[in-house]
Short mmCIF file of the C-alpha atoms (twelve columns), coordinates in Angstrom:
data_MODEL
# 
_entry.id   MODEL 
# 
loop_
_atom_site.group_PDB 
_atom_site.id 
_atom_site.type_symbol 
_atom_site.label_atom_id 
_atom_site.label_alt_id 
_atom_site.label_comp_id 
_atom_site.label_asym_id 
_atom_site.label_seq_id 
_atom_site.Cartn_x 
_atom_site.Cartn_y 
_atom_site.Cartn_z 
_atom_site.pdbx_PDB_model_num 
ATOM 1   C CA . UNK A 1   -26.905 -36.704 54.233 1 
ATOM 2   C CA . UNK A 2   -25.984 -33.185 53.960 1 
ATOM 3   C CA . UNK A 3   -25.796 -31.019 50.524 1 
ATOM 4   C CA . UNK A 4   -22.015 -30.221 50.805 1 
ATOM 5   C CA . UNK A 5   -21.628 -26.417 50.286 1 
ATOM 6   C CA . UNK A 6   -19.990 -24.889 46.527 1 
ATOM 7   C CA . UNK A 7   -17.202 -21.676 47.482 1 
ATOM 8   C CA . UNK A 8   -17.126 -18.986 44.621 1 
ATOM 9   C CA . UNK A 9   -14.879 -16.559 44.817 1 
ATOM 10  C CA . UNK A 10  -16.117 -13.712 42.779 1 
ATOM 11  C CA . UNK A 11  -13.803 -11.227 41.265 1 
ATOM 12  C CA . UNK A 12  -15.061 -8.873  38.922 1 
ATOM 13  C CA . UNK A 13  -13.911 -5.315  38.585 1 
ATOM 14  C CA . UNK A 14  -17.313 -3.776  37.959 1 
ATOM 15  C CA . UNK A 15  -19.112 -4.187  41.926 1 
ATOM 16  C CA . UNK A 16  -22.554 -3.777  40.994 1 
ATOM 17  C CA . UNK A 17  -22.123 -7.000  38.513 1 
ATOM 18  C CA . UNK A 18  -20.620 -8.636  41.286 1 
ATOM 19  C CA . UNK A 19  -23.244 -8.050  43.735 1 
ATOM 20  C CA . UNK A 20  -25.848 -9.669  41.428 1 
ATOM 21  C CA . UNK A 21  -23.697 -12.495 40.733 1 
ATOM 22  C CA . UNK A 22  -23.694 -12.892 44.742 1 
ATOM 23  C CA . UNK A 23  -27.594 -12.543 44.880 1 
ATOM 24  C CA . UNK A 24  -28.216 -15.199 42.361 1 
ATOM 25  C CA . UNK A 25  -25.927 -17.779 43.904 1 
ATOM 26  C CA . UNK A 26  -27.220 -17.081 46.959 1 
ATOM 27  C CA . UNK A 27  -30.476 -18.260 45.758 1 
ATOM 28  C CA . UNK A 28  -29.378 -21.418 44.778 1 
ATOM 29  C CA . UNK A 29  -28.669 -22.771 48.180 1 
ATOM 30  C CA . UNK A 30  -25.594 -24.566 49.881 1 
ATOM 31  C CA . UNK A 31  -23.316 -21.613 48.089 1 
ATOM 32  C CA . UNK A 32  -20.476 -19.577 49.848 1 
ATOM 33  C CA . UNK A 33  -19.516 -16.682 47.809 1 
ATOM 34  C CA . UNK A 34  -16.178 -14.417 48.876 1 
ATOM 35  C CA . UNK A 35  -16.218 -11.157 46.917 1 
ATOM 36  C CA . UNK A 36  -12.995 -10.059 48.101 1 
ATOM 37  C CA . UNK A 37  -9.494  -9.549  45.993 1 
ATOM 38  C CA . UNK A 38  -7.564  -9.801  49.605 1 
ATOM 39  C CA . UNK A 39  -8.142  -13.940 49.712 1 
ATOM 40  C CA . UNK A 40  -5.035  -15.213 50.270 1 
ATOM 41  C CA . UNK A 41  -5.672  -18.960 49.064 1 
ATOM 42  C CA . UNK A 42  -8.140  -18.776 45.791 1 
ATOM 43  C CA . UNK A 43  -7.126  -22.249 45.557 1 
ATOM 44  C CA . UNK A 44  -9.540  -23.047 48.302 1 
ATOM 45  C CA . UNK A 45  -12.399 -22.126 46.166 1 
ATOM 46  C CA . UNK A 46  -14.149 -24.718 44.058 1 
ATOM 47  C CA . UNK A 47  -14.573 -22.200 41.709 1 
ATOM 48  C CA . UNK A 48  -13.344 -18.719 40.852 1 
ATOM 49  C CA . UNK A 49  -15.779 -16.002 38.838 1 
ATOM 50  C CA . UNK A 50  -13.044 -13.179 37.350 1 
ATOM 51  C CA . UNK A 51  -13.101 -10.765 34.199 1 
ATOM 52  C CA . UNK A 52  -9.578  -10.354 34.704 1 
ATOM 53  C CA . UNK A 53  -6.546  -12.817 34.819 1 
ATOM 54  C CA . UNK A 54  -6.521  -16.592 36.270 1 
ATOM 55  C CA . UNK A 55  -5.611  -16.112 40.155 1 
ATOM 56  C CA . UNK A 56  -4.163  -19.461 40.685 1 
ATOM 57  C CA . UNK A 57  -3.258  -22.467 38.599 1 
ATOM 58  C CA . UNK A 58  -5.353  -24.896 40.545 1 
ATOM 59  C CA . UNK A 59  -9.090  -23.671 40.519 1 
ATOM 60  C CA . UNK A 60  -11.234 -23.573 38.137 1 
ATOM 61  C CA . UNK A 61  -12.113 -20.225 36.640 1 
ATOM 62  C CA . UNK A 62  -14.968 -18.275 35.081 1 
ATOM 63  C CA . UNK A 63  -13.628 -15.646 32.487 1 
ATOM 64  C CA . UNK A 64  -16.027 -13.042 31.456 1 
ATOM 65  C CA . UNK A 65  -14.753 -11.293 28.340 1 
ATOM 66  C CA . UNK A 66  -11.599 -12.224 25.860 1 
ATOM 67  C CA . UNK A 67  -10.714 -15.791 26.061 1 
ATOM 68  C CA . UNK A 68  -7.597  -15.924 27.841 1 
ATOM 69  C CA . UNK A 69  -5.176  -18.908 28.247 1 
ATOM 70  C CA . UNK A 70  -4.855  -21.692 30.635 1 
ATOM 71  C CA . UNK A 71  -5.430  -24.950 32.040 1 
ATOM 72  C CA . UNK A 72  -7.470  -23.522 34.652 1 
ATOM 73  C CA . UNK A 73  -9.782  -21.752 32.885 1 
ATOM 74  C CA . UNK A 74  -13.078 -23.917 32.920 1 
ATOM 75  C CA . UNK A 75  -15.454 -21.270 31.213 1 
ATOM 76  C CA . UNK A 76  -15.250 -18.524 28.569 1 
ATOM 77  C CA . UNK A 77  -18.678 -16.180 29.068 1 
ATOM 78  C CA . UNK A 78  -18.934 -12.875 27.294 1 
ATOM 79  C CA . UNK A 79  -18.412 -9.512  29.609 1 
ATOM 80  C CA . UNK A 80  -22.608 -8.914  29.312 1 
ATOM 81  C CA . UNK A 81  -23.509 -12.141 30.201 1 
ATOM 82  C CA . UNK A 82  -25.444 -11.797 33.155 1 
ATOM 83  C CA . UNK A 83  -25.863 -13.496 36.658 1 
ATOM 84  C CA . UNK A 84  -28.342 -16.053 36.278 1 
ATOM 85  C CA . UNK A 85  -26.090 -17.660 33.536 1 
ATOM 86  C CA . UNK A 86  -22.766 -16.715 35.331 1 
ATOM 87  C CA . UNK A 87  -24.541 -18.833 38.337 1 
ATOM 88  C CA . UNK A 88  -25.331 -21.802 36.007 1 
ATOM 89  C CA . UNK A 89  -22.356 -22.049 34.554 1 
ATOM 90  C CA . UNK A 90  -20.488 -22.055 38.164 1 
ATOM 91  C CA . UNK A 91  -23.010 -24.809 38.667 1 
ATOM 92  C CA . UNK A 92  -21.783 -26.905 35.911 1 
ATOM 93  C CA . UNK A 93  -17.870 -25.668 36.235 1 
ATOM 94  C CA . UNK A 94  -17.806 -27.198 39.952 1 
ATOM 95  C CA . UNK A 95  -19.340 -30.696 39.060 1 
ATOM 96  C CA . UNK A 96  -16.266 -30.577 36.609 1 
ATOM 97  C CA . UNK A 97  -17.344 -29.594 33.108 1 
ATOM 98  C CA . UNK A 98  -15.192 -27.317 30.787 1 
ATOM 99  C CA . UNK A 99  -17.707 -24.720 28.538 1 
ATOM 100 C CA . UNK A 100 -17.120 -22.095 26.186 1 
ATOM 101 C CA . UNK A 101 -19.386 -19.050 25.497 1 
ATOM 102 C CA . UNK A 102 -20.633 -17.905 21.708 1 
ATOM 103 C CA . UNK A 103 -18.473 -15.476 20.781 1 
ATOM 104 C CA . UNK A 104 -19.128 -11.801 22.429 1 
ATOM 105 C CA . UNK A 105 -20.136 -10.301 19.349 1 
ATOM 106 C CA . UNK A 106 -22.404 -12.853 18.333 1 
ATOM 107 C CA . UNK A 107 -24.741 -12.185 22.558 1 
ATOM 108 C CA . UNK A 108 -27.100 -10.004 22.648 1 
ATOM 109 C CA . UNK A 109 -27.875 -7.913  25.743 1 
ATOM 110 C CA . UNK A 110 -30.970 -9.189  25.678 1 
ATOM 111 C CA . UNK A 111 -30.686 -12.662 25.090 1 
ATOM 112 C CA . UNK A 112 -27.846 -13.266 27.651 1 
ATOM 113 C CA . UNK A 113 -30.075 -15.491 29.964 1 
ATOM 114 C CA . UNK A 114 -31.132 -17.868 27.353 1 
ATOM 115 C CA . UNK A 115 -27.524 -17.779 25.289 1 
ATOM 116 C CA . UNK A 116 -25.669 -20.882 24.123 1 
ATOM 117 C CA . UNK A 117 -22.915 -21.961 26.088 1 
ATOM 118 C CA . UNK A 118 -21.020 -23.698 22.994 1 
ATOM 119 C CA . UNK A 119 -17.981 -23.193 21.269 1 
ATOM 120 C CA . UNK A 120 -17.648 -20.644 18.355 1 
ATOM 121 C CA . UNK A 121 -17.725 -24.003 16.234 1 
ATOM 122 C CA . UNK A 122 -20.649 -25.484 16.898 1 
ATOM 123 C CA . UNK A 123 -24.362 -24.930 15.224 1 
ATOM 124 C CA . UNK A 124 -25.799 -21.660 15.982 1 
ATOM 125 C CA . UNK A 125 -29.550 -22.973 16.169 1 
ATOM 126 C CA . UNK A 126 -28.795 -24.858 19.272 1 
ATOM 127 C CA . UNK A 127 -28.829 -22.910 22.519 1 
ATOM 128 C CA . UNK A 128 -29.577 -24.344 25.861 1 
ATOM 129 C CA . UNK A 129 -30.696 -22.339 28.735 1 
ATOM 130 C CA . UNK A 130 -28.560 -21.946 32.017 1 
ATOM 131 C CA . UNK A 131 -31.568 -24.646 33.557 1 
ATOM 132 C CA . UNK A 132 -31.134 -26.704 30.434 1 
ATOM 133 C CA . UNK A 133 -27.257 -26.985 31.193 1 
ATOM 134 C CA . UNK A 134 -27.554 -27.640 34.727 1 
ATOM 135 C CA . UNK A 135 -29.672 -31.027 32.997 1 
ATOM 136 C CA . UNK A 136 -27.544 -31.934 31.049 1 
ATOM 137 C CA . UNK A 137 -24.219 -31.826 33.386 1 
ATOM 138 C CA . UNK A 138 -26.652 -33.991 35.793 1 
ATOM 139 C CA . UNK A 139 -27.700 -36.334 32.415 1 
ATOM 140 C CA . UNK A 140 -23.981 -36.977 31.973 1 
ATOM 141 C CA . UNK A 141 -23.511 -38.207 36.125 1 
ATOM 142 C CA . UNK A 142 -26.348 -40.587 35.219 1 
ATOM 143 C CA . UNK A 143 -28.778 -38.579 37.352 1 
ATOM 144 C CA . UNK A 144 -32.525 -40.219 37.537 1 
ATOM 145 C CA . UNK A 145 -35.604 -37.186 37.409 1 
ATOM 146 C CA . UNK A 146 -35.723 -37.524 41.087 1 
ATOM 147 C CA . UNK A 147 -32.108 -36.534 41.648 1 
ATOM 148 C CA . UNK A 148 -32.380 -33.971 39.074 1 
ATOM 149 C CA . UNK A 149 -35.440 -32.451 40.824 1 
ATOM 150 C CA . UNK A 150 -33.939 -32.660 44.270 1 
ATOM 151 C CA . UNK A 151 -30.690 -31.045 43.081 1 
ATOM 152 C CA . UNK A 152 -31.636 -28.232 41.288 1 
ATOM 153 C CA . UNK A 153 -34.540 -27.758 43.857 1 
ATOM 154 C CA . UNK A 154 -37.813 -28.250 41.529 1 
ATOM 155 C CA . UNK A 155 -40.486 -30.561 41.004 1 
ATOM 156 C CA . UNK A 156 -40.106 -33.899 39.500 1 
ATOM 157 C CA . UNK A 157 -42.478 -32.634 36.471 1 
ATOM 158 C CA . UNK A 158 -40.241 -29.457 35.836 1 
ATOM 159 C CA . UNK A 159 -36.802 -31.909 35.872 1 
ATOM 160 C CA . UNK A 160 -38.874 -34.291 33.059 1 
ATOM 161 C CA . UNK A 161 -39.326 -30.895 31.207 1 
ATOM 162 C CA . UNK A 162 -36.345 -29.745 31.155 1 
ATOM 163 C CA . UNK A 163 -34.984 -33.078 30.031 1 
ATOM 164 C CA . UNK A 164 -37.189 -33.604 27.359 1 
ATOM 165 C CA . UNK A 165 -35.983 -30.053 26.132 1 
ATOM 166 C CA . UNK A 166 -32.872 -31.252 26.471 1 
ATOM 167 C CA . UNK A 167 -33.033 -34.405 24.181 1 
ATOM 168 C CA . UNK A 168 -35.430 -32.140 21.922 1 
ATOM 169 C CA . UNK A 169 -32.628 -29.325 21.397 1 
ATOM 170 C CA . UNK A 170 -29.805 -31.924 20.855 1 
ATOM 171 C CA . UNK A 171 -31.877 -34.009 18.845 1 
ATOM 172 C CA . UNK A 172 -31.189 -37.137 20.835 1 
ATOM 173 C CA . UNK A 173 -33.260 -40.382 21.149 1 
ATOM 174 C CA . UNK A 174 -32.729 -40.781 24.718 1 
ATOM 175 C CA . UNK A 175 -30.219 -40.023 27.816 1 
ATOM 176 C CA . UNK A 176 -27.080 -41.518 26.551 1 
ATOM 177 C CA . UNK A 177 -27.451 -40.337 23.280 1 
ATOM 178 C CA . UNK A 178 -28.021 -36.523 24.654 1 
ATOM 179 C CA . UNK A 179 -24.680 -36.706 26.658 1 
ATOM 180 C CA . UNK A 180 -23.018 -37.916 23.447 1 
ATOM 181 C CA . UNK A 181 -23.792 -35.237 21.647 1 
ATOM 182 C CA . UNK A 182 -23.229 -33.044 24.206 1 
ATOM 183 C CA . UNK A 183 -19.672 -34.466 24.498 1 
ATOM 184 C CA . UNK A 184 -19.381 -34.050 20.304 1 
ATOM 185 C CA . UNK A 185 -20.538 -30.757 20.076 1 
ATOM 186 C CA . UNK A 186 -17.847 -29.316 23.045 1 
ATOM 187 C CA . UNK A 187 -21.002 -28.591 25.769 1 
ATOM 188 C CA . UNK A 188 -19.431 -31.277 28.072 1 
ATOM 189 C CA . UNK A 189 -16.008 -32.066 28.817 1 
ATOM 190 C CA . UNK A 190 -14.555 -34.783 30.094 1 
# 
């Protein structure tokens, strides 16, 4: 059975950030990316990437910068976050998961790639990596290491890694206890 393919519409003022954005989803496989502002439906986008207001009420969004207000808005990520956790957390906005960024201040430049996705709230020694996430969101739809290899396209050794980081990092005894606390602590939404 075919992979059905993700659409991201990207729409960030600043074109070089957008460009890398495009790269790294590209890499992922079974993506579509539009960069353009003249798309006349955004709602026919599973998700849109912007840094400036919501385009539509109905799809989810990616806001890069100041929080901004909404039911649509899926993601809060700060303005220097950059593309390889932009593309992981349009991974885990499509299958349907709400996250929040730490606050802007708080990201380093350098640390962007391995920065917490969690709200201002929760503890600041916890911080899963843009991988890590894409675990967990696959944890919480009951996803076996196979499936978790085969989606995120690595071996079946690398998906029991990156689980056992995840249960390690979230201090949980085992699967269902790691989406709990993931549910708890604001990294999953249902």
């Amino acid at each position: 059975m075919a992979e059905r393919s993700l659409t991201v519409m990207i729409a960030l003022s600043d074109p070089e950030h957008a460009e890398e954005l495009e790269h790294a989803l590209g890499e992922r496989g079974h993506v579509a990316v539009a960069t353009s502002f003249d798309v006349e439906h955004p709602e026919d986008f599973d998700v849109v990437v912007t840094d400036g207001e919501p385009l539509d009420a109905a799809t989810p969004h990616i806001v890069l910068g100041a929080a901004a207000s909404g039911g649509n808005i899926h993601a809060v990520l700060p303005h220097s976050a950059d593309a390889a956790l932009i593309a992981a957390a349009t991974t885990v906005v499509a299958a349907g998961y709400r996250l929040s960024a730490v606050d802007a201040g708080e990201a380093s430049e350098t640390a962007d790639t391995e920065a917490a996705v969690l709200p201002s709230d929760a503890p600041h020694n916890l911080s899963l990596s843009p991988r890590e996430l894409e675990t967990l969101a696959l944890l919480a739809d009951g996803a076996s290491n196979k499936v978790i290899a085969r989606q995120l396209k690595i071996s079946v050794h690398t998906a029991k890694f990156h689980v056992a980081a995840v249960l390690a990092k979230l201090h949980a005894q085992n699967r269902a206890d790691a989406v709990a606390i993931a549910l708890r602590q604001g990294l999953l939404y249902v």
